Amino acid sequence: MNWTEIDENAKKWTREAGERIRTSFSKELMIHTKSSPDDLVTNIDQETEQFFIERIRKTYPEHQILGEEGFGDELDKLDGTVWIIDPIDGTMNFVHQQRNFAISVAVYEYGVGKIGLIYDVVHDELYHAKVGEGAYLNDTKLPQLEEVAVEKAVIGLNATWITENKRIDPTILAPLVRKVRGTRSYGSAALEMAYVATGRIDAYITLRLSPWDFAAGLILVNELGGKVTTLHGEPLNMLGQNSVFVSKPGLHEVISKDYLYKLKK
Ligand code: 2AM
Ligand code: CA
Ligand code: CA
Ligand code: CA
């Protein structure tokens, strides 16, 4: 397996896909809803996924593809080489703001992350990691993550999870919100993981993500010494939905022990 070539192609196609998305800003967008009125998808999400699939199928016919919009393969296990793609992560931001969204592309081999790319299309910022070779923002190598105290931490958290909701007792995270220095919510799981990787936020907590939301971010954050687990501290299931807790080292243990212990098993 020529991982250098796969990495170069993945980066090239991601930047090309980003250029197409930037060009689309001047054209009319077709917006549909999926599971609920707030769950959006556009023709650009679909066309971008198809753009990747055409290139991967032509160059690597033996690889499999897991994509959010369903143009890839239906997988029940992660055998062989699998590309995990979210063509636009943060579609609501893409539609409402034309910013704060990203392309997320990861390549896994037998379930092990090899290459992770998160491309902030509007800022032309490519966060990338090849396992064992460090993580980068464009050409700049990112430093290893350092420990931080809870009182000094800024965490990515959506207000949904501290108000009445279906997935978590809101009294579990409310005391954490009071303790930390600040909370932020950017609306793109991939970007929030890239922000943990760059130290712009210290942790990110959310209750329901799919593999394409976190596949690339997991590789980036792990490469820098951060931790990515479910809220129960378990490894993420790469074929299903998960709660997700991304954090700098040290802080992960403290938040788990002092706040998340109240979660039901
Ligand atoms: P998406 O934009 O690719 O759908 C928004 O808080 C974050 O959660 C985004 O990364 C979004 O990804 C993700 N997400 C996962 N499932 C979602 C859903 N059913 N509705 C909206 N956002 C979802
Ligand atoms: Ca979506
Ligand atoms: Ca997503
Ligand atoms: Ca998406």
PDB file of C-alpha atoms and ligand atoms in Angstrom:
ATOM      1  CA  MET A   1       0.000   0.000   0.000  1.00  0.00           C
ATOM      2  CA  ASN A   2       1.484   3.335  -1.063  1.00  0.00           C
ATOM      3  CA  TRP A   3       0.288   5.567   1.804  1.00  0.00           C
ATOM      4  CA  THR A   4       2.261   8.592   0.590  1.00  0.00           C
ATOM      5  CA  GLU A   5       0.396   8.475  -2.711  1.00  0.00           C
ATOM      6  CA  ILE A   6      -2.985   7.941  -1.031  1.00  0.00           C
ATOM      7  CA  ASP A   7      -2.265  10.886   1.273  1.00  0.00           C
ATOM      8  CA  GLU A   8      -1.281  13.121  -1.656  1.00  0.00           C
ATOM      9  CA  ASN A   9      -4.396  12.173  -3.621  1.00  0.00           C
ATOM     10  CA  ALA A  10      -6.647  12.659  -0.591  1.00  0.00           C
ATOM     11  CA  LYS A  11      -5.234  16.169  -0.078  1.00  0.00           C
ATOM     12  CA  LYS A  12      -5.433  17.058  -3.768  1.00  0.00           C
ATOM     13  CA  TRP A  13      -9.058  15.912  -4.098  1.00  0.00           C
ATOM     14  CA  THR A  14     -10.034  17.660  -0.864  1.00  0.00           C
ATOM     15  CA  ARG A  15      -8.606  20.994  -2.015  1.00  0.00           C
ATOM     16  CA  GLU A  16     -10.269  20.557  -5.426  1.00  0.00           C
ATOM     17  CA  ALA A  17     -13.611  19.749  -3.788  1.00  0.00           C
ATOM     18  CA  GLY A  18     -13.188  22.854  -1.618  1.00  0.00           C
ATOM     19  CA  GLU A  19     -12.572  25.002  -4.694  1.00  0.00           C
ATOM     20  CA  ARG A  20     -15.803  23.677  -6.229  1.00  0.00           C
ATOM     21  CA  ILE A  21     -17.697  24.528  -3.043  1.00  0.00           C
ATOM     22  CA  ARG A  22     -16.287  28.073  -3.029  1.00  0.00           C
ATOM     23  CA  THR A  23     -17.382  28.465  -6.662  1.00  0.00           C
ATOM     24  CA  SER A  24     -20.892  27.236  -5.734  1.00  0.00           C
ATOM     25  CA  PHE A  25     -21.454  30.293  -3.506  1.00  0.00           C
ATOM     26  CA  SER A  26     -22.395  32.316  -6.568  1.00  0.00           C
ATOM     27  CA  LYS A  27     -24.953  29.728  -7.769  1.00  0.00           C
ATOM     28  CA  GLU A  28     -28.404  28.816  -6.549  1.00  0.00           C
ATOM     29  CA  LEU A  29     -28.489  26.230  -3.761  1.00  0.00           C
ATOM     30  CA  MET A  30     -31.073  23.435  -3.546  1.00  0.00           C
ATOM     31  CA  ILE A  31     -31.898  22.694   0.098  1.00  0.00           C
ATOM     32  CA  HIS A  32     -33.801  19.642   1.363  1.00  0.00           C
ATOM     33  CA  THR A  33     -34.509  18.254   4.820  1.00  0.00           C
ATOM     34  CA  LYS A  34     -33.672  14.711   5.969  1.00  0.00           C
ATOM     35  CA  SER A  35     -34.673  13.231   9.365  1.00  0.00           C
ATOM     36  CA  SER A  36     -36.169  16.490  10.745  1.00  0.00           C
ATOM     37  CA  PRO A  37     -36.837  20.103   9.635  1.00  0.00           C
ATOM     38  CA  ASP A  38     -33.447  21.112  11.116  1.00  0.00           C
ATOM     39  CA  ASP A  39     -31.506  18.292   9.421  1.00  0.00           C
ATOM     40  CA  LEU A  40     -30.455  19.862   6.104  1.00  0.00           C
ATOM     41  CA  VAL A  41     -28.796  18.594   2.958  1.00  0.00           C
ATOM     42  CA  THR A  42     -28.030  20.476  -0.265  1.00  0.00           C
ATOM     43  CA  ASN A  43     -27.139  19.570  -3.823  1.00  0.00           C
ATOM     44  CA  ILE A  44     -23.563  20.642  -2.971  1.00  0.00           C
ATOM     45  CA  ASP A  45     -23.311  18.054  -0.147  1.00  0.00           C
ATOM     46  CA  GLN A  46     -24.406  15.395  -2.646  1.00  0.00           C
ATOM     47  CA  GLU A  47     -22.252  16.586  -5.551  1.00  0.00           C
ATOM     48  CA  THR A  48     -19.173  16.844  -3.313  1.00  0.00           C
ATOM     49  CA  GLU A  49     -19.609  13.283  -2.047  1.00  0.00           C
ATOM     50  CA  GLN A  50     -20.007  12.068  -5.637  1.00  0.00           C
ATOM     51  CA  PHE A  51     -16.882  14.016  -6.652  1.00  0.00           C
ATOM     52  CA  PHE A  52     -14.819  12.034  -4.114  1.00  0.00           C
ATOM     53  CA  ILE A  53     -16.442   8.713  -4.959  1.00  0.00           C
ATOM     54  CA  GLU A  54     -15.743   9.013  -8.693  1.00  0.00           C
ATOM     55  CA  ARG A  55     -12.056   9.702  -8.060  1.00  0.00           C
ATOM     56  CA  ILE A  56     -11.583   7.033  -5.390  1.00  0.00           C
ATOM     57  CA  ARG A  57     -13.359   4.346  -7.463  1.00  0.00           C
ATOM     58  CA  LYS A  58     -11.242   5.143 -10.526  1.00  0.00           C
ATOM     59  CA  THR A  59      -7.898   5.258  -8.716  1.00  0.00           C
ATOM     60  CA  TYR A  60      -8.485   2.666  -5.979  1.00  0.00           C
ATOM     61  CA  PRO A  61     -11.212   0.263  -7.180  1.00  0.00           C
ATOM     62  CA  GLU A  62     -10.489  -2.112  -4.286  1.00  0.00           C
ATOM     63  CA  HIS A  63     -11.119   0.530  -1.581  1.00  0.00           C
ATOM     64  CA  GLN A  64     -14.500   0.946   0.114  1.00  0.00           C
ATOM     65  CA  ILE A  65     -16.249   4.234   0.862  1.00  0.00           C
ATOM     66  CA  LEU A  66     -18.502   5.266   3.741  1.00  0.00           C
ATOM     67  CA  GLY A  67     -20.110   8.649   3.073  1.00  0.00           C
ATOM     68  CA  GLU A  68     -22.841  10.565   4.890  1.00  0.00           C
ATOM     69  CA  GLU A  69     -25.006  11.119   1.829  1.00  0.00           C
ATOM     70  CA  GLY A  70     -25.152   7.425   0.981  1.00  0.00           C
ATOM     71  CA  PHE A  71     -23.481   7.316  -2.457  1.00  0.00           C
ATOM     72  CA  GLY A  72     -20.743   5.025  -1.143  1.00  0.00           C
ATOM     73  CA  ASP A  73     -20.900   1.448   0.097  1.00  0.00           C
ATOM     74  CA  GLU A  74     -23.046  -0.106   2.791  1.00  0.00           C
ATOM     75  CA  LEU A  75     -20.559  -1.482   5.265  1.00  0.00           C
ATOM     76  CA  ASP A  76     -21.120  -3.866   8.153  1.00  0.00           C
ATOM     77  CA  LYS A  77     -17.428  -4.129   8.989  1.00  0.00           C
ATOM     78  CA  LEU A  78     -14.259  -2.110   8.403  1.00  0.00           C
ATOM     79  CA  ASP A  79     -12.277  -4.621   6.353  1.00  0.00           C
ATOM     80  CA  GLY A  80      -9.554  -3.523   3.948  1.00  0.00           C
ATOM     81  CA  THR A  81      -9.067   0.146   3.148  1.00  0.00           C
ATOM     82  CA  VAL A  82     -12.090   2.368   3.838  1.00  0.00           C
ATOM     83  CA  TRP A  83     -12.508   6.064   3.071  1.00  0.00           C
ATOM     84  CA  ILE A  84     -14.879   7.776   5.523  1.00  0.00           C
ATOM     85  CA  ILE A  85     -16.192  11.032   4.080  1.00  0.00           C
ATOM     86  CA  ASP A  86     -18.375  13.877   5.229  1.00  0.00           C
ATOM     87  CA  PRO A  87     -18.604  16.107   2.132  1.00  0.00           C
ATOM     88  CA  ILE A  88     -19.860  19.083   4.157  1.00  0.00           C
ATOM     89  CA  ASP A  89     -19.725  18.938   7.938  1.00  0.00           C
ATOM     90  CA  GLY A  90     -21.826  21.810   9.249  1.00  0.00           C
ATOM     91  CA  THR A  91     -24.424  21.946   6.485  1.00  0.00           C
ATOM     92  CA  MET A  92     -26.625  24.305   8.499  1.00  0.00           C
ATOM     93  CA  ASN A  93     -23.707  26.752   8.699  1.00  0.00           C
ATOM     94  CA  PHE A  94     -23.010  26.263   4.993  1.00  0.00           C
ATOM     95  CA  VAL A  95     -26.641  27.186   4.207  1.00  0.00           C
ATOM     96  CA  HIS A  96     -27.092  30.013   6.734  1.00  0.00           C
ATOM     97  CA  GLN A  97     -23.603  31.498   7.023  1.00  0.00           C
ATOM     98  CA  GLN A  98     -21.432  30.321   4.099  1.00  0.00           C
ATOM     99  CA  ARG A  99     -18.697  29.663   6.697  1.00  0.00           C
ATOM    100  CA  ASN A 100     -17.980  27.437   9.720  1.00  0.00           C
ATOM    101  CA  PHE A 101     -18.193  24.203   7.739  1.00  0.00           C
ATOM    102  CA  ALA A 102     -15.562  21.726   6.592  1.00  0.00           C
ATOM    103  CA  ILE A 103     -14.862  18.731   4.405  1.00  0.00           C
ATOM    104  CA  SER A 104     -13.860  15.711   6.491  1.00  0.00           C
ATOM    105  CA  VAL A 105     -11.966  12.831   4.874  1.00  0.00           C
ATOM    106  CA  ALA A 106     -10.355   9.888   6.648  1.00  0.00           C
ATOM    107  CA  VAL A 107      -8.739   6.683   5.445  1.00  0.00           C
ATOM    108  CA  TYR A 108      -8.847   3.635   7.704  1.00  0.00           C
ATOM    109  CA  GLU A 109      -7.243   0.230   7.280  1.00  0.00           C
ATOM    110  CA  TYR A 110      -8.965  -2.664   9.046  1.00  0.00           C
ATOM    111  CA  GLY A 111     -10.497  -0.150  11.468  1.00  0.00           C
ATOM    112  CA  VAL A 112      -7.235   1.658  12.224  1.00  0.00           C
ATOM    113  CA  GLY A 113      -7.017   5.343  11.281  1.00  0.00           C
ATOM    114  CA  LYS A 114      -4.209   6.150   8.826  1.00  0.00           C
ATOM    115  CA  ILE A 115      -4.978   9.552   7.283  1.00  0.00           C
ATOM    116  CA  GLY A 116      -7.221  12.345   8.591  1.00  0.00           C
ATOM    117  CA  LEU A 117      -8.038  15.569   6.732  1.00  0.00           C
ATOM    118  CA  ILE A 118     -10.325  18.403   7.791  1.00  0.00           C
ATOM    119  CA  TYR A 119     -10.558  21.255   5.306  1.00  0.00           C
ATOM    120  CA  ASP A 120     -11.946  24.612   6.387  1.00  0.00           C
ATOM    121  CA  VAL A 121     -12.976  25.575   2.866  1.00  0.00           C
ATOM    122  CA  VAL A 122     -13.617  29.290   3.413  1.00  0.00           C
ATOM    123  CA  HIS A 123     -10.321  29.921   5.224  1.00  0.00           C
ATOM    124  CA  ASP A 124      -8.356  27.563   2.941  1.00  0.00           C
ATOM    125  CA  GLU A 125      -7.030  25.805   6.061  1.00  0.00           C
ATOM    126  CA  LEU A 126      -6.253  22.111   5.745  1.00  0.00           C
ATOM    127  CA  TYR A 127      -5.735  20.249   9.017  1.00  0.00           C
ATOM    128  CA  HIS A 128      -4.032  16.954   8.222  1.00  0.00           C
ATOM    129  CA  ALA A 129      -2.406  14.008   9.901  1.00  0.00           C
ATOM    130  CA  LYS A 130      -0.826  10.802   8.698  1.00  0.00           C
ATOM    131  CA  VAL A 131      -0.591   8.428  11.598  1.00  0.00           C
ATOM    132  CA  GLY A 132       2.845   8.436  13.276  1.00  0.00           C
ATOM    133  CA  GLU A 133       4.030  11.470  11.306  1.00  0.00           C
ATOM    134  CA  GLY A 134       2.498  14.337  13.292  1.00  0.00           C
ATOM    135  CA  ALA A 135      -0.370  16.689  12.511  1.00  0.00           C
ATOM    136  CA  TYR A 136      -0.311  19.902  10.503  1.00  0.00           C
ATOM    137  CA  LEU A 137      -2.323  23.006   9.714  1.00  0.00           C
ATOM    138  CA  ASN A 138      -1.407  23.649   6.074  1.00  0.00           C
ATOM    139  CA  ASP A 139       2.444  23.488   6.216  1.00  0.00           C
ATOM    140  CA  THR A 140       2.782  24.249   9.931  1.00  0.00           C
ATOM    141  CA  LYS A 141       3.409  21.337  12.281  1.00  0.00           C
ATOM    142  CA  LEU A 142       1.098  21.375  15.297  1.00  0.00           C
ATOM    143  CA  PRO A 143       2.632  20.953  18.769  1.00  0.00           C
ATOM    144  CA  GLN A 144       1.598  18.129  21.115  1.00  0.00           C
ATOM    145  CA  LEU A 145      -1.341  19.034  23.345  1.00  0.00           C
ATOM    146  CA  GLU A 146      -0.585  20.030  26.915  1.00  0.00           C
ATOM    147  CA  GLU A 147      -2.592  19.610  30.083  1.00  0.00           C
ATOM    148  CA  VAL A 148      -4.898  22.387  31.269  1.00  0.00           C
ATOM    149  CA  ALA A 149      -6.921  22.871  34.469  1.00  0.00           C
ATOM    150  CA  VAL A 150     -10.733  22.703  34.227  1.00  0.00           C
ATOM    151  CA  GLU A 151     -10.975  26.310  35.529  1.00  0.00           C
ATOM    152  CA  LYS A 152      -8.874  27.497  32.585  1.00  0.00           C
ATOM    153  CA  ALA A 153     -10.515  25.345  29.915  1.00  0.00           C
ATOM    154  CA  VAL A 154     -12.717  26.534  27.060  1.00  0.00           C
ATOM    155  CA  ILE A 155     -14.994  23.718  25.933  1.00  0.00           C
ATOM    156  CA  GLY A 156     -17.056  23.149  22.807  1.00  0.00           C
ATOM    157  CA  LEU A 157     -20.609  22.348  23.910  1.00  0.00           C
ATOM    158  CA  ASN A 158     -24.027  22.964  22.405  1.00  0.00           C
ATOM    159  CA  ALA A 159     -26.652  24.518  24.716  1.00  0.00           C
ATOM    160  CA  THR A 160     -28.985  21.635  23.790  1.00  0.00           C
ATOM    161  CA  TRP A 161     -27.143  19.372  26.226  1.00  0.00           C
ATOM    162  CA  ILE A 162     -27.739  21.579  29.277  1.00  0.00           C
ATOM    163  CA  THR A 163     -31.443  22.088  28.536  1.00  0.00           C
ATOM    164  CA  GLU A 164     -34.139  19.423  28.480  1.00  0.00           C
ATOM    165  CA  ASN A 165     -33.274  16.919  25.749  1.00  0.00           C
ATOM    166  CA  LYS A 166     -33.630  13.249  24.837  1.00  0.00           C
ATOM    167  CA  ARG A 167     -30.029  12.153  25.380  1.00  0.00           C
ATOM    168  CA  ILE A 168     -28.545  13.464  28.615  1.00  0.00           C
ATOM    169  CA  ASP A 169     -29.775  14.674  31.998  1.00  0.00           C
ATOM    170  CA  PRO A 170     -29.052  18.441  31.730  1.00  0.00           C
ATOM    171  CA  THR A 171     -27.877  18.585  35.362  1.00  0.00           C
ATOM    172  CA  ILE A 172     -24.799  16.491  34.459  1.00  0.00           C
ATOM    173  CA  LEU A 173     -23.047  19.056  32.261  1.00  0.00           C
ATOM    174  CA  ALA A 174     -24.446  22.266  33.846  1.00  0.00           C
ATOM    175  CA  PRO A 175     -21.918  22.207  36.751  1.00  0.00           C
ATOM    176  CA  LEU A 176     -19.090  21.743  34.224  1.00  0.00           C
ATOM    177  CA  VAL A 177     -20.329  24.785  32.282  1.00  0.00           C
ATOM    178  CA  ARG A 178     -20.180  26.815  35.505  1.00  0.00           C
ATOM    179  CA  LYS A 179     -16.674  25.582  36.335  1.00  0.00           C
ATOM    180  CA  VAL A 180     -14.890  26.134  33.006  1.00  0.00           C
ATOM    181  CA  ARG A 181     -13.595  29.461  31.719  1.00  0.00           C
ATOM    182  CA  GLY A 182     -15.996  29.443  28.771  1.00  0.00           C
ATOM    183  CA  THR A 183     -18.072  27.417  26.326  1.00  0.00           C
ATOM    184  CA  ARG A 184     -18.316  27.677  22.554  1.00  0.00           C
ATOM    185  CA  SER A 185     -20.491  26.036  19.917  1.00  0.00           C
ATOM    186  CA  TYR A 186     -19.362  26.157  16.291  1.00  0.00           C
ATOM    187  CA  GLY A 187     -21.886  23.754  14.701  1.00  0.00           C
ATOM    188  CA  SER A 188     -19.331  21.579  12.874  1.00  0.00           C
ATOM    189  CA  ALA A 189     -18.054  18.544  14.747  1.00  0.00           C
ATOM    190  CA  ALA A 190     -15.061  18.243  12.408  1.00  0.00           C
ATOM    191  CA  LEU A 191     -14.017  21.863  12.971  1.00  0.00           C
ATOM    192  CA  GLU A 192     -14.519  21.542  16.732  1.00  0.00           C
ATOM    193  CA  MET A 193     -12.162  18.556  16.702  1.00  0.00           C
ATOM    194  CA  ALA A 194      -9.675  20.531  14.583  1.00  0.00           C
ATOM    195  CA  TYR A 195      -9.971  23.329  17.161  1.00  0.00           C
ATOM    196  CA  VAL A 196      -9.096  20.885  19.958  1.00  0.00           C
ATOM    197  CA  ALA A 197      -6.112  19.792  17.835  1.00  0.00           C
ATOM    198  CA  THR A 198      -4.910  23.411  17.545  1.00  0.00           C
ATOM    199  CA  GLY A 199      -5.681  24.305  21.177  1.00  0.00           C
ATOM    200  CA  ARG A 200      -8.363  26.893  20.311  1.00  0.00           C
ATOM    201  CA  ILE A 201     -10.670  24.917  22.558  1.00  0.00           C
ATOM    202  CA  ASP A 202      -9.564  22.411  25.187  1.00  0.00           C
ATOM    203  CA  ALA A 203     -12.375  19.853  24.881  1.00  0.00           C
ATOM    204  CA  TYR A 204     -15.507  19.105  22.866  1.00  0.00           C
ATOM    205  CA  ILE A 205     -18.541  17.229  24.135  1.00  0.00           C
ATOM    206  CA  THR A 206     -21.517  16.109  22.070  1.00  0.00           C
ATOM    207  CA  LEU A 207     -24.155  13.400  22.335  1.00  0.00           C
ATOM    208  CA  ARG A 208     -24.733  11.932  18.914  1.00  0.00           C
ATOM    209  CA  LEU A 209     -22.288  11.779  16.019  1.00  0.00           C
ATOM    210  CA  SER A 210     -21.794   9.372  13.130  1.00  0.00           C
ATOM    211  CA  PRO A 211     -18.429   7.992  11.940  1.00  0.00           C
ATOM    212  CA  TRP A 212     -18.075  10.549   9.110  1.00  0.00           C
ATOM    213  CA  ASP A 213     -18.393  13.379  11.672  1.00  0.00           C
ATOM    214  CA  PHE A 214     -15.417  12.236  13.777  1.00  0.00           C
ATOM    215  CA  ALA A 215     -13.304   9.815  11.674  1.00  0.00           C
ATOM    216  CA  ALA A 216     -10.736  12.417  10.569  1.00  0.00           C
ATOM    217  CA  GLY A 217     -10.780  14.450  13.786  1.00  0.00           C
ATOM    218  CA  LEU A 218     -10.061  11.345  15.833  1.00  0.00           C
ATOM    219  CA  ILE A 219      -6.825  10.720  13.902  1.00  0.00           C
ATOM    220  CA  LEU A 220      -5.713  14.370  14.245  1.00  0.00           C
ATOM    221  CA  VAL A 221      -6.410  14.603  17.971  1.00  0.00           C
ATOM    222  CA  ASN A 222      -4.870  11.211  18.789  1.00  0.00           C
ATOM    223  CA  GLU A 223      -1.754  12.131  16.820  1.00  0.00           C
ATOM    224  CA  LEU A 224      -1.287  15.142  19.128  1.00  0.00           C
ATOM    225  CA  GLY A 225      -1.731  13.196  22.367  1.00  0.00           C
ATOM    226  CA  GLY A 226      -5.393  14.111  22.938  1.00  0.00           C
ATOM    227  CA  LYS A 227      -8.133  11.633  23.847  1.00  0.00           C
ATOM    228  CA  VAL A 228     -11.273  10.753  21.884  1.00  0.00           C
ATOM    229  CA  THR A 229     -13.858   8.456  23.507  1.00  0.00           C
ATOM    230  CA  THR A 230     -17.581   8.195  24.161  1.00  0.00           C
ATOM    231  CA  LEU A 231     -18.849  10.092  27.221  1.00  0.00           C
ATOM    232  CA  HIS A 232     -18.508   6.759  29.056  1.00  0.00           C
ATOM    233  CA  GLY A 233     -14.811   6.647  28.177  1.00  0.00           C
ATOM    234  CA  GLU A 234     -15.211   3.806  25.661  1.00  0.00           C
ATOM    235  CA  PRO A 235     -13.573   3.677  22.213  1.00  0.00           C
ATOM    236  CA  LEU A 236     -15.806   5.045  19.423  1.00  0.00           C
ATOM    237  CA  ASN A 237     -17.754   2.614  17.262  1.00  0.00           C
ATOM    238  CA  MET A 238     -16.715   3.360  13.672  1.00  0.00           C
ATOM    239  CA  LEU A 239     -19.923   1.926  12.198  1.00  0.00           C
ATOM    240  CA  GLY A 240     -22.605   3.503  14.403  1.00  0.00           C
ATOM    241  CA  GLN A 241     -23.687   6.575  16.322  1.00  0.00           C
ATOM    242  CA  ASN A 242     -21.789   7.619  19.444  1.00  0.00           C
ATOM    243  CA  SER A 243     -21.633  10.227  22.149  1.00  0.00           C
ATOM    244  CA  VAL A 244     -18.236  11.899  21.706  1.00  0.00           C
ATOM    245  CA  PHE A 245     -15.826  13.392  24.238  1.00  0.00           C
ATOM    246  CA  VAL A 246     -12.669  14.920  22.762  1.00  0.00           C
ATOM    247  CA  SER A 247     -10.129  16.435  25.103  1.00  0.00           C
ATOM    248  CA  LYS A 248      -6.600  17.411  25.909  1.00  0.00           C
ATOM    249  CA  PRO A 249      -4.778  14.816  28.012  1.00  0.00           C
ATOM    250  CA  GLY A 250      -5.353  15.197  31.760  1.00  0.00           C
ATOM    251  CA  LEU A 251      -8.513  17.244  31.298  1.00  0.00           C
ATOM    252  CA  HIS A 252     -10.190  14.122  29.873  1.00  0.00           C
ATOM    253  CA  GLU A 253      -9.586  12.214  33.104  1.00  0.00           C
ATOM    254  CA  VAL A 254     -10.685  15.115  35.341  1.00  0.00           C
ATOM    255  CA  ILE A 255     -13.955  15.765  33.469  1.00  0.00           C
ATOM    256  CA  SER A 256     -14.689  12.010  33.371  1.00  0.00           C
ATOM    257  CA  LYS A 257     -14.085  11.598  37.088  1.00  0.00           C
ATOM    258  CA  ASP A 258     -15.715  14.783  38.423  1.00  0.00           C
ATOM    259  CA  TYR A 259     -18.678  15.228  36.031  1.00  0.00           C
ATOM    260  CA  LEU A 260     -19.389  12.333  33.681  1.00  0.00           C
ATOM    261  CA  TYR A 261     -19.456   9.703  36.462  1.00  0.00           C
ATOM    262  CA  LYS A 262     -23.141  10.587  36.904  1.00  0.00           C
ATOM    263  CA  LEU A 263     -24.065   9.190  33.487  1.00  0.00           C
ATOM    264  CA  LYS A 264     -26.202   6.068  33.446  1.00  0.00           C
ATOM    265  CA  LYS A 265     -24.381   3.014  32.116  1.00  0.00           C
TER     266      LYS A 265
HETATM  267  P1  2AM B   1     -23.605  17.666   9.376  1.00  0.00           P
HETATM  268  O1  2AM B   1     -23.637  19.118   9.206  1.00  0.00           O
HETATM  269  O2  2AM B   1     -22.654  16.962   8.474  1.00  0.00           O
HETATM  270  O3  2AM B   1     -24.957  17.013   9.353  1.00  0.00           O
HETATM  271  C1  2AM B   1     -23.910  20.072  14.275  1.00  0.00           C
HETATM  272  O4  2AM B   1     -23.967  20.317  15.636  1.00  0.00           O
HETATM  273  C2  2AM B   1     -22.915  18.959  14.048  1.00  0.00           C
HETATM  274  O5  2AM B   1     -23.555  17.692  14.313  1.00  0.00           O
HETATM  275  C3  2AM B   1     -22.445  18.886  12.630  1.00  0.00           C
HETATM  276  O6  2AM B   1     -21.144  18.368  12.641  1.00  0.00           O
HETATM  277  C4  2AM B   1     -23.453  17.940  12.000  1.00  0.00           C
HETATM  278  O7  2AM B   1     -22.966  17.333  10.827  1.00  0.00           O
HETATM  279  C5  2AM B   1     -23.601  16.930  13.115  1.00  0.00           C
HETATM  280  N1  2AM B   1     -24.820  16.131  13.062  1.00  0.00           N
HETATM  281  C6  2AM B   1     -24.852  14.798  13.212  1.00  0.00           C
HETATM  282  N2  2AM B   1     -26.111  14.336  13.104  1.00  0.00           N
HETATM  283  C7  2AM B   1     -26.906  15.407  12.870  1.00  0.00           C
HETATM  284  C8  2AM B   1     -28.326  15.575  12.653  1.00  0.00           C
HETATM  285  N3  2AM B   1     -29.183  14.555  12.646  1.00  0.00           N
HETATM  286  N4  2AM B   1     -28.797  16.821  12.448  1.00  0.00           N
HETATM  287  C9  2AM B   1     -27.942  17.872  12.436  1.00  0.00           C
HETATM  288  N5  2AM B   1     -26.608  17.758  12.642  1.00  0.00           N
HETATM  289  C10 2AM B   1     -26.082  16.548  12.844  1.00  0.00           C
HETATM  290 CA    CA B   2     -25.994  15.995   7.671  1.00  0.00          CA
HETATM  291 CA    CA B   3     -21.250  15.787   9.780  1.00  0.00          CA
HETATM  292 CA    CA B   4     -22.451  16.364   6.311  1.00  0.00          CA
END
